[in-house]
Each structure stands twice: as structure tokens, then as C-alpha cells.
XYZ file of C-alpha atoms in Angstrom:
495
model
C -2.254 42.154 -2.523
C -3.235 38.635 -1.505
C -6.993 39.170 -1.507
C -7.366 36.773 -4.432
C -5.479 33.954 -2.668
C -7.537 34.403 0.507
C -10.735 34.028 -1.505
C -9.247 31.110 -3.439
C -8.381 29.343 -0.188
C -11.914 29.765 1.139
C -13.313 28.587 -2.207
C -11.010 25.555 -1.999
C -12.306 24.774 1.498
C -15.919 24.986 0.296
C -15.185 22.837 -2.767
C -13.386 20.264 -0.597
C -16.293 20.264 1.891
C -14.073 21.351 4.756
C -16.576 24.155 5.352
C -20.095 24.913 4.136
C -20.720 27.748 1.679
C -22.623 29.463 4.505
C -19.336 29.625 6.446
C -17.475 31.554 3.722
C -17.613 35.050 5.288
C -16.591 33.629 8.669
C -13.731 31.743 7.010
C -12.436 34.877 5.280
C -12.295 36.651 8.630
C -10.521 33.714 10.255
C -7.832 33.891 7.581
C -7.514 37.664 7.955
C -6.856 37.104 11.659
C -4.155 34.522 10.998
C -2.580 36.782 8.363
C -2.696 39.849 10.666
C -4.808 41.776 8.131
C -7.751 44.070 8.821
C -9.694 44.013 5.564
C -10.207 42.472 2.152
C -11.777 43.748 -1.045
C -15.425 42.798 -1.304
C -16.472 40.363 -3.978
C -17.586 36.791 -4.623
C -15.438 33.705 -4.258
C -13.811 32.529 -7.502
C -15.601 29.676 -9.248
C -12.385 27.889 -10.176
C -9.315 27.540 -7.974
C -5.732 26.459 -8.638
C -3.966 23.725 -6.662
C -3.591 24.171 -2.923
C 0.173 24.593 -3.282
C -0.366 27.414 -5.787
C -2.782 29.139 -3.407
C -0.602 28.830 -0.306
C 2.727 29.847 -1.846
C 1.830 33.563 -2.389
C 0.278 33.741 1.091
C 3.514 32.421 2.611
C 5.664 34.728 0.487
C 3.579 37.674 1.657
C 3.893 36.601 5.309
C 7.687 36.477 4.901
C 7.724 39.884 3.178
C 5.699 41.477 5.995
C 7.899 39.896 8.665
C 5.224 37.605 10.097
C 7.417 34.542 9.636
C 11.015 33.685 8.818
C 11.898 32.538 5.318
C 12.557 28.889 6.231
C 10.845 25.572 5.556
C 10.014 25.140 9.247
C 8.426 28.591 9.593
C 6.493 28.215 6.359
C 5.211 24.778 7.406
C 4.100 26.085 10.793
C 2.307 29.001 9.181
C 0.533 27.232 6.316
C -0.694 24.620 8.818
C -2.082 27.467 10.911
C -3.904 28.763 7.834
C -5.368 25.346 7.051
C -6.227 24.798 10.711
C -8.485 27.855 10.527
C -10.540 26.002 7.910
C -10.491 22.500 9.422
C -13.681 21.293 11.147
C -13.475 20.478 14.875
C -12.778 16.879 15.921
C -16.364 16.216 16.987
C -17.702 17.030 13.498
C -15.112 14.828 11.782
C -15.702 11.919 14.185
C -19.478 12.150 13.715
C -19.185 12.080 9.930
C -16.734 9.164 10.068
C -19.034 7.020 12.182
C -22.137 8.001 10.222
C -20.357 6.701 7.124
C -19.057 3.652 9.017
C -22.693 2.563 9.399
C -22.751 2.291 5.602
C -19.409 0.464 5.458
C -15.886 0.663 6.892
C -14.656 1.488 3.377
C -16.952 4.515 3.127
C -15.634 5.823 6.437
C -11.944 5.411 5.572
C -12.466 6.785 2.047
C -13.863 9.966 3.600
C -11.172 10.275 6.256
C -8.294 9.670 3.853
C -9.614 12.264 1.417
C -10.192 14.677 4.309
C -6.624 14.201 5.608
C -5.295 15.145 2.171
C -7.687 18.034 1.609
C -6.694 19.680 4.914
C -3.046 19.505 3.761
C -2.176 17.323 6.756
C -0.985 14.946 4.025
C 0.938 17.302 1.744
C 0.105 15.764 -1.614
C 2.491 17.991 -3.537
C 5.385 16.715 -1.406
C 4.368 13.077 -1.515
C 4.350 13.323 -5.335
C 8.053 14.176 -5.198
C 8.935 10.737 -3.807
C 10.666 8.494 -6.322
C 8.825 5.178 -6.644
C 9.353 2.092 -8.740
C 9.061 -1.697 -8.604
C 11.816 -4.253 -9.116
C 11.272 -7.893 -10.008
C 13.225 -10.215 -7.691
C 13.136 -13.916 -6.783
C 10.666 -12.871 -4.050
C 8.259 -11.034 -6.328
C 8.011 -7.352 -7.170
C 9.547 -5.247 -4.404
C 8.480 -1.624 -3.930
C 11.308 0.900 -3.915
C 10.856 4.495 -2.730
C 13.286 7.339 -2.234
C 11.634 9.436 0.437
C 11.505 13.121 -0.485
C 8.270 14.116 1.280
C 9.939 14.845 4.611
C 11.318 18.361 4.098
C 15.064 18.800 4.290
C 16.056 21.198 7.065
C 18.828 23.751 6.657
C 21.768 23.790 9.108
C 20.298 26.964 10.611
C 16.953 25.264 11.239
C 18.638 22.237 12.800
C 20.644 24.513 15.066
C 17.524 26.479 16.043
C 15.691 23.261 16.900
C 18.559 22.144 19.148
C 18.546 25.483 20.970
C 14.770 25.476 21.413
C 13.331 24.509 24.763
C 12.640 20.786 24.865
C 9.025 20.703 25.934
C 7.267 17.652 27.283
C 4.034 18.455 25.503
C 3.095 16.544 23.464
C 5.338 13.782 24.771
C 5.935 12.470 21.238
C 4.653 12.743 17.664
C 2.081 10.003 18.275
C 0.379 11.349 21.395
C -3.271 12.419 21.007
C -2.322 15.874 22.297
C -0.896 16.566 18.820
C -4.429 17.084 17.496
C -4.791 20.835 16.935
C -1.341 21.644 18.377
C 0.284 24.821 16.975
C 3.757 23.302 16.845
C 7.155 24.894 17.372
C 10.534 24.872 15.645
C 11.273 21.358 16.928
C 7.748 19.924 16.703
C 5.425 20.024 13.666
C 2.175 21.963 13.692
C -0.981 19.862 13.739
C -3.910 22.336 13.681
C -5.223 20.526 10.579
C -4.831 17.063 12.101
C -7.753 14.933 13.292
C -7.874 11.571 15.083
C -10.696 9.029 15.054
C -11.224 7.296 18.423
C -11.477 3.503 18.269
C -11.533 0.714 20.858
C -8.790 -1.913 20.620
C -8.598 -4.801 23.092
C -10.907 -2.856 25.421
C -8.627 0.210 25.450
C -8.897 3.691 23.941
C -6.829 4.017 20.777
C -6.612 6.566 17.970
C -6.768 6.097 14.184
C -5.086 8.555 11.833
C -3.100 8.644 8.603
C 0.623 9.104 8.216
C 1.470 12.542 6.807
C 4.135 10.912 4.616
C 2.022 8.145 3.003
C 4.618 5.560 2.032
C 1.821 3.482 0.441
C -1.919 3.758 -0.224
C -3.974 4.831 2.808
C -0.967 4.466 5.118
C -2.543 4.714 8.559
C -1.244 4.809 12.113
C -3.125 3.288 15.037
C -1.922 4.291 18.483
C -2.628 3.816 22.150
C -3.916 7.069 23.645
C -1.622 6.367 26.610
C 2.090 7.085 26.143
C 3.346 3.583 26.891
C 6.198 1.622 25.227
C 5.896 -0.809 22.340
C 5.369 -4.373 23.498
C 4.913 -7.537 21.482
C 2.842 -9.973 23.527
C -0.455 -11.826 23.452
C -2.241 -8.514 23.861
C -0.556 -7.166 20.729
C -1.945 -10.055 18.668
C -5.446 -9.394 20.005
C -5.131 -5.685 19.247
C -4.064 -6.359 15.671
C -6.996 -8.716 15.124
C -9.422 -6.257 16.729
C -8.303 -3.652 14.212
C -8.804 -5.842 11.137
C -12.243 -6.793 12.453
C -13.069 -3.063 12.529
C -11.457 -2.467 9.120
C -11.320 -5.782 7.243
C -10.199 -4.044 4.034
C -6.964 -2.926 5.744
C -3.894 -4.815 6.914
C -2.173 -3.801 10.146
C 1.215 -4.614 11.617
C 3.488 -3.708 14.476
C 7.144 -2.882 14.568
C 9.175 -5.106 16.855
C 9.746 -3.955 20.426
C 13.560 -4.021 20.523
C 16.127 -1.509 19.199
C 17.692 -2.070 15.750
C 14.865 -4.364 14.607
C 12.134 -2.009 15.857
C 10.813 1.243 14.435
C 11.864 4.820 15.062
C 9.425 5.305 17.960
C 9.660 2.557 20.583
C 8.343 4.718 23.429
C 4.710 4.851 22.253
C 2.671 1.764 21.428
C 1.392 1.984 17.862
C 0.717 0.017 14.710
C 0.805 0.862 11.000
C -1.702 -0.332 8.445
C -3.420 0.600 5.239
C -5.003 -0.473 2.006
C -2.132 -2.000 0.124
C -0.920 -5.490 -0.718
C 2.819 -5.809 -0.243
C 5.042 -8.381 -1.886
C 5.255 -10.335 1.367
C 1.461 -10.657 1.511
C 1.544 -12.065 -2.039
C 4.380 -14.478 -1.229
C 3.231 -18.105 -0.975
C 3.769 -20.609 1.807
C 6.575 -22.906 0.667
C 6.803 -25.267 3.658
C 3.528 -26.123 5.418
C 3.679 -27.627 8.899
C 1.285 -28.600 11.649
C 1.304 -28.016 15.390
C -0.441 -30.647 17.551
C -3.417 -29.207 19.378
C -3.927 -26.441 16.816
C -5.830 -28.315 14.128
C -7.854 -25.220 13.178
C -4.744 -23.251 12.194
C -2.925 -23.634 8.872
C 0.798 -23.032 9.414
C 3.667 -22.555 7.024
C 7.003 -20.934 6.270
C 6.627 -18.150 3.715
C 8.859 -17.924 0.648
C 10.451 -14.643 1.684
C 14.006 -13.400 2.339
C 13.193 -12.843 6.001
C 12.063 -15.625 8.340
C 8.251 -15.606 8.301
C 5.718 -18.016 9.780
C 2.196 -17.586 8.421
C -0.822 -18.648 10.492
C -4.303 -18.751 8.930
C -7.535 -19.648 10.685
C -11.211 -18.833 11.093
C -10.756 -19.641 14.807
C -9.431 -16.423 16.323
C -8.845 -17.847 19.800
C -6.771 -20.759 18.547
C -4.820 -18.446 16.230
C -3.898 -16.122 19.111
C -2.992 -19.073 21.355
C -0.596 -20.432 18.739
C 0.912 -17.013 17.951
C 1.526 -16.469 21.659
C 3.105 -19.909 21.939
C 5.448 -19.204 18.985
C 6.391 -15.845 20.480
C 7.218 -17.453 23.830
C 9.293 -20.177 22.191
C 11.156 -17.652 20.055
C 11.876 -15.262 22.948
C 13.854 -17.993 24.724
C 15.278 -19.775 21.663
C 19.021 -20.204 21.133
C 20.713 -22.019 18.263
C 24.444 -21.349 18.349
C 24.993 -23.072 15.001
C 22.703 -20.475 13.374
C 24.155 -17.642 15.519
C 20.786 -17.156 17.208
C 21.108 -16.170 20.858
C 18.040 -15.339 22.915
C 20.151 -13.091 25.152
C 23.710 -12.082 25.940
C 24.715 -10.624 29.292
C 21.043 -10.344 30.222
C 20.109 -8.340 27.130
C 17.236 -9.964 25.186
C 17.623 -10.311 21.414
C 14.641 -12.243 20.061
C 11.311 -10.660 19.155
C 8.698 -10.695 16.402
C 7.315 -8.269 13.818
C 3.639 -9.325 13.433
C 1.332 -8.406 10.522
C -2.400 -9.199 10.394
C -4.926 -9.211 7.551
C -8.215 -10.823 6.580
C -8.087 -13.191 3.626
C -11.083 -15.071 2.246
C -12.987 -14.610 5.496
C -10.164 -15.936 7.656
C -7.616 -14.287 9.933
C -4.069 -14.326 8.608
C -1.120 -13.537 10.849
C 2.465 -13.300 9.618
C 5.089 -13.622 12.351
C 8.500 -12.343 11.250
C 11.278 -13.647 13.500
C 13.748 -10.916 14.499
C 17.037 -10.820 16.400
C 19.033 -7.674 17.240
C 22.382 -9.123 18.316
C 25.493 -7.096 17.408
C 29.152 -8.043 17.017
C 32.412 -6.207 16.407
C 32.148 -7.156 12.732
C 28.520 -6.007 12.547
C 28.092 -3.264 15.189
C 24.713 -2.180 13.767
C 23.358 -5.727 13.865
C 24.134 -9.175 12.535
C 20.603 -9.405 11.100
C 20.714 -5.899 9.669
C 22.038 -4.673 6.305
C 25.781 -5.249 6.397
C 28.358 -2.567 5.661
C 28.673 -3.415 1.962
C 25.029 -2.382 1.467
C 25.148 0.841 3.498
C 25.759 2.898 0.360
C 22.078 2.209 -0.409
C 20.455 1.348 2.923
C 21.957 1.723 6.384
C 18.848 2.527 8.426
C 16.853 0.029 10.516
C 14.628 -2.502 8.781
C 11.235 -1.799 10.269
C 7.741 -3.038 9.551
C 7.373 -1.354 6.145
C 10.670 -2.698 4.807
C 9.965 -6.140 6.255
C 6.847 -6.333 4.070
C 8.808 -5.483 0.922
C 8.830 -1.690 0.579
C 12.196 0.048 0.692
C 12.204 3.506 2.264
C 15.515 4.838 1.007
C 17.252 8.093 1.993
C 16.681 11.293 -0.008
C 20.407 11.529 -0.833
C 19.961 8.777 -3.422
C 18.003 11.054 -5.752
C 21.043 13.200 -6.493
C 23.568 10.403 -6.050
C 21.884 8.100 -8.579
C 21.554 10.946 -11.095
C 25.245 11.818 -10.691
C 26.183 8.146 -10.831
C 24.373 7.736 -14.141
C 26.267 10.681 -15.610
C 29.579 9.333 -14.306
C 28.937 5.873 -15.792
C 28.070 7.345 -19.183
C 31.135 9.591 -19.107
C 33.411 6.713 -18.122
C 34.541 8.726 -15.108
C 36.552 7.300 -12.217
C 33.827 6.867 -9.606
C 36.375 6.120 -6.892
C 37.757 9.642 -7.282
C 34.449 11.283 -6.424
C 34.120 11.786 -2.628
C 30.322 11.473 -2.745
C 30.012 8.635 -5.262
C 33.039 6.560 -4.242
C 30.939 4.489 -1.842
C 29.003 3.158 -4.869
C 32.108 2.178 -6.888
C 32.279 -1.532 -5.970
C 28.550 -1.885 -6.535
C 28.729 -0.318 -10.016
C 31.704 -2.515 -10.904
C 29.667 -5.600 -9.933
C 26.961 -5.025 -12.561
C 28.489 -2.708 -15.151
C 29.655 -5.545 -17.384
C 26.183 -7.102 -17.509
C 24.671 -4.315 -19.580
C 25.243 -2.186 -22.632
C 24.590 1.089 -20.827
C 23.246 4.023 -22.850
C 21.673 7.403 -22.009
C 18.287 5.803 -22.684
C 18.617 2.927 -20.215
C 21.045 4.068 -17.500
C 18.324 5.282 -15.137
C 16.309 2.064 -15.409
C 19.430 -0.057 -14.905
C 20.320 1.828 -11.738
C 16.768 1.470 -10.413
C 16.790 -2.258 -11.146
C 20.123 -2.708 -9.368
C 18.940 -0.677 -6.357
C 15.963 -3.032 -6.126
C 18.289 -6.033 -6.171
C 20.310 -4.475 -3.346
C 17.117 -4.111 -1.319
C 16.410 -7.819 -1.791
C 19.894 -8.434 -0.326
C 19.094 -6.070 2.539
C 16.104 -8.236 3.432
C 18.209 -11.387 3.156
C 20.720 -9.903 5.595
C 17.860 -9.108 7.992
C 16.567 -12.671 7.795
C 17.499 -14.727 10.842
C 17.400 -18.066 9.031
C 19.044 -17.806 5.627
C 17.602 -19.105 2.377
C 20.313 -21.730 1.850
C 20.099 -25.370 2.931
C 21.734 -24.659 6.294
C 19.332 -21.820 7.019
C 16.282 -23.883 6.099
C 17.479 -26.702 8.337
C 17.957 -24.215 11.193
C 14.429 -22.851 10.647
C 13.106 -26.403 10.788
C 14.893 -26.934 14.122
C 13.049 -23.957 15.595
C 9.690 -25.073 14.205
C 10.238 -28.487 15.829
C 10.298 -26.758 19.236
C 6.840 -25.237 18.782
């Protein structure tokens, strides 16, 4: 019987303030409905409850046993979200509480909403904890390294089922506001426990929510309620600054608006932000410069592996004017000596990844210069991790990586563990079909250490971090050598 878990789940909801104690009997009946049960043994709610994962697991096992759902990650995720959705307050109640707290302070409002998004299991804390995370000291400061394990791995059967499923146009994408409360399907996640806070950005209706995968503290997503493509323009700068005026304790940034250098969703305008200071934000300006007519803006090149111009000012209008001017200059800029081409055969290549924050009462805007040109030698991008680094990172370098946080593929968890064992055993790494891709890399650092069972894991983590620093250097348009710095200076002279 699962009577105990039903009561535990209701007790959890009361304790987490998802529902009031007066709603307990109603909540029990809601869960009975979802579970296709008719009755439950009478009795009080338990005073203490285990973790949410421990409560949900027996309920899911029982649903599988009774044939309510299939025994797959997708089916279990759809069903446990349905259970939590039965206990999640309606949007109007959540929005009211958020803005009541906002009157106290923006921090009070986001503290509530972040906690709420975890308590509803929209952010699956027990999965996020599985992510591997560490920091690596580099010439650019401490870089954050994560191996992402919070996105569930799908079986071949689930992937096949998703391909066969009808491709619906509702919601249009994972960012659309229609996701709020949506039941989901095999090829679209359930969102009954998901809530969105409406905000106004640049005079338009936008939504504020958290990422279910939380790559860093209070990782939020801000999105246009209209399904329109990403676009970096003057309006984007104003939208970013509007957001940090609403939430000055958060940073916010936008992926670029071109393939390869953009994010995974280019079809829906959105930003990502949060309450975290990345290595790039800590990086100092190494080369200050001035732009005539913009005396109120402090300008400089940031000491960072990618090509970053930092603008700081208390004068928002002048800051936006200069950012827009830099964007316009960069869009049309070509420097053949630096292999920077604004376009080839009519295809544009230059864009910007912008990041905004408040610092000491002033607006700060980092403009990261991007270029997505490809060649036969580098078909995935010249300013993209090159083939020799693909054993660690092959995916696009988006906003999060640009700022100094590596989001590495889940395969590295098992590969690094196996690699450590192979190194200690003195095995021929080139003979292993899975590990062979790491052989040259291991050979490059193996002689620098006395590797033991006690330090092999830390050595591998340190070397992965160094590879990520190289990844960012590859993605930098103007390199860190003398020629690259001279090329950067040539562009700045055009501003």
C-alpha cells in the first residue's frame, strides 16, 4: 500500500508551504485522483517526512506495477510532475506572493520564487546534486567546470518513441509561456509544477522563470512571451538593462543570434541570468580606451581568453548608444589578416554575446565579439573548439561557457573514471575504443606528475579545466598573442 507515501507527500507540501494545512484533505483526494485510487486509510499526516525523492519513488513504482505508466524515465518524469502539479498553487497565487515580497525587496521575491521552484520539484534537486562540479585555476582566474548529469539520459526505446510521436505545435518550444501547467508528452516535458512571473522589459510582456537544470546559483531564464527569434540589437541592450534595474542583484546575458556561436534555442528570444559571479565578471580590464563623444562611459578590453569589451557608466543612455555603435561597427567589420570576415557569400558572421550587471551603482555591459565562419579545416567553426579538443568539448560555446563555466557532456563521468584506472594500470589507452580519443591528451601531461591512486582524479580534473581554458581561447576572435592584441586594437580604432 502507498497510503503512507500519499500522506507524506501532502505533509511535504504543507511543510514547504505549497498548500495550507487546511487544504490537506483536498490534497489527499487530488492525489488519489491522479493515482487512480478510490480510498486511503484514515489517519493524521506524519509529523516528519523523508526527502521528496524518497516519497515519490514508491509512488512511481506502484504506478508502474499497476500499469498506470511505463517503466521508463520519460513516463516516470511525466507522472511525478503530474503528482506535484496537483499540489502546486495556481499562477495567480504565486505571482501575487512574488510581487508582495518584491515590495519588500527584489531579493525577497527571488528568494521565495527560487525556493518555490525547487520545492515543487520543477528543479529536481536530487538530479542537480549528481552533476560533477569543480574549479580549476588558470591564467584567467578560477574557471567553473561541470559535467552535466541532471538532464536524464533517455534509452534507445524512449528516443525511438519520441521520434514516432506526433510533432505537435503546442507549445511551439520549451520557452513559450504555454508550457506553464502543460501535461507534457513523450517528446515534450511535463510542466504542471512550473510557474512564470510576468515582467515588463523594454515595454513588452516577458516572463521570468528558473532553469530546471540550474547550472549555477539561481540560474534564471527571461523570455519574450511572443515566439520570435533571438536578435542582438539596440533593443536587446535596453532589455538587458531593464532586467538588471528590476533585479539589481542578478546579472543577465544573451546568447548570440547566429548559429554555432549562439545557444541551443535561436527561435525564441530569451536571456539567462542569475545570482552568481563568473570568472569573466571578476576578470579585470587590462587595456582601457576612450571613445570621443562618450566621456561618461569607461571602456576597456578585459583580460579574458575571448574578445571582450567592457563598458561601465552611470549614464544608461550613453552606455546603450556606445554599445549599439560597437555592435554596428562589428557587424560590418572585416580584417583579413586576423581572418575576420563580416560575411561570405551574403552570410553574416559577426555578432555579439552581451552580458549586463550592476556594479557599485553603475551599469556594466560586457560585449563579447563573436564570429561563426567555417572552413574545410574547421567545419564546426574557426572560432569554436578545434578538433583536438573535441574529446572534452565539441558542443557550441554559448553564453554560460563564454562567462567561464564549462558545461561538459555526461559521457565524461565514466570516461574520466575509466581513464584514471587505465593510467594507474599502465594500460594502452590507444587500444581502448572509448578512451583512445583521450590518448594524445594524456600523453601531453602524464610526465608532469607522479600519478597515484590518491591524486589521479584531481589531476584529471585539473587538466580538464586547462582544456576548457583552451576551448575559450579557440573561441576568441582576437588571440591573446601580440598579433591578436594588435588586431583587437585595429578594431577598437574603428569605433
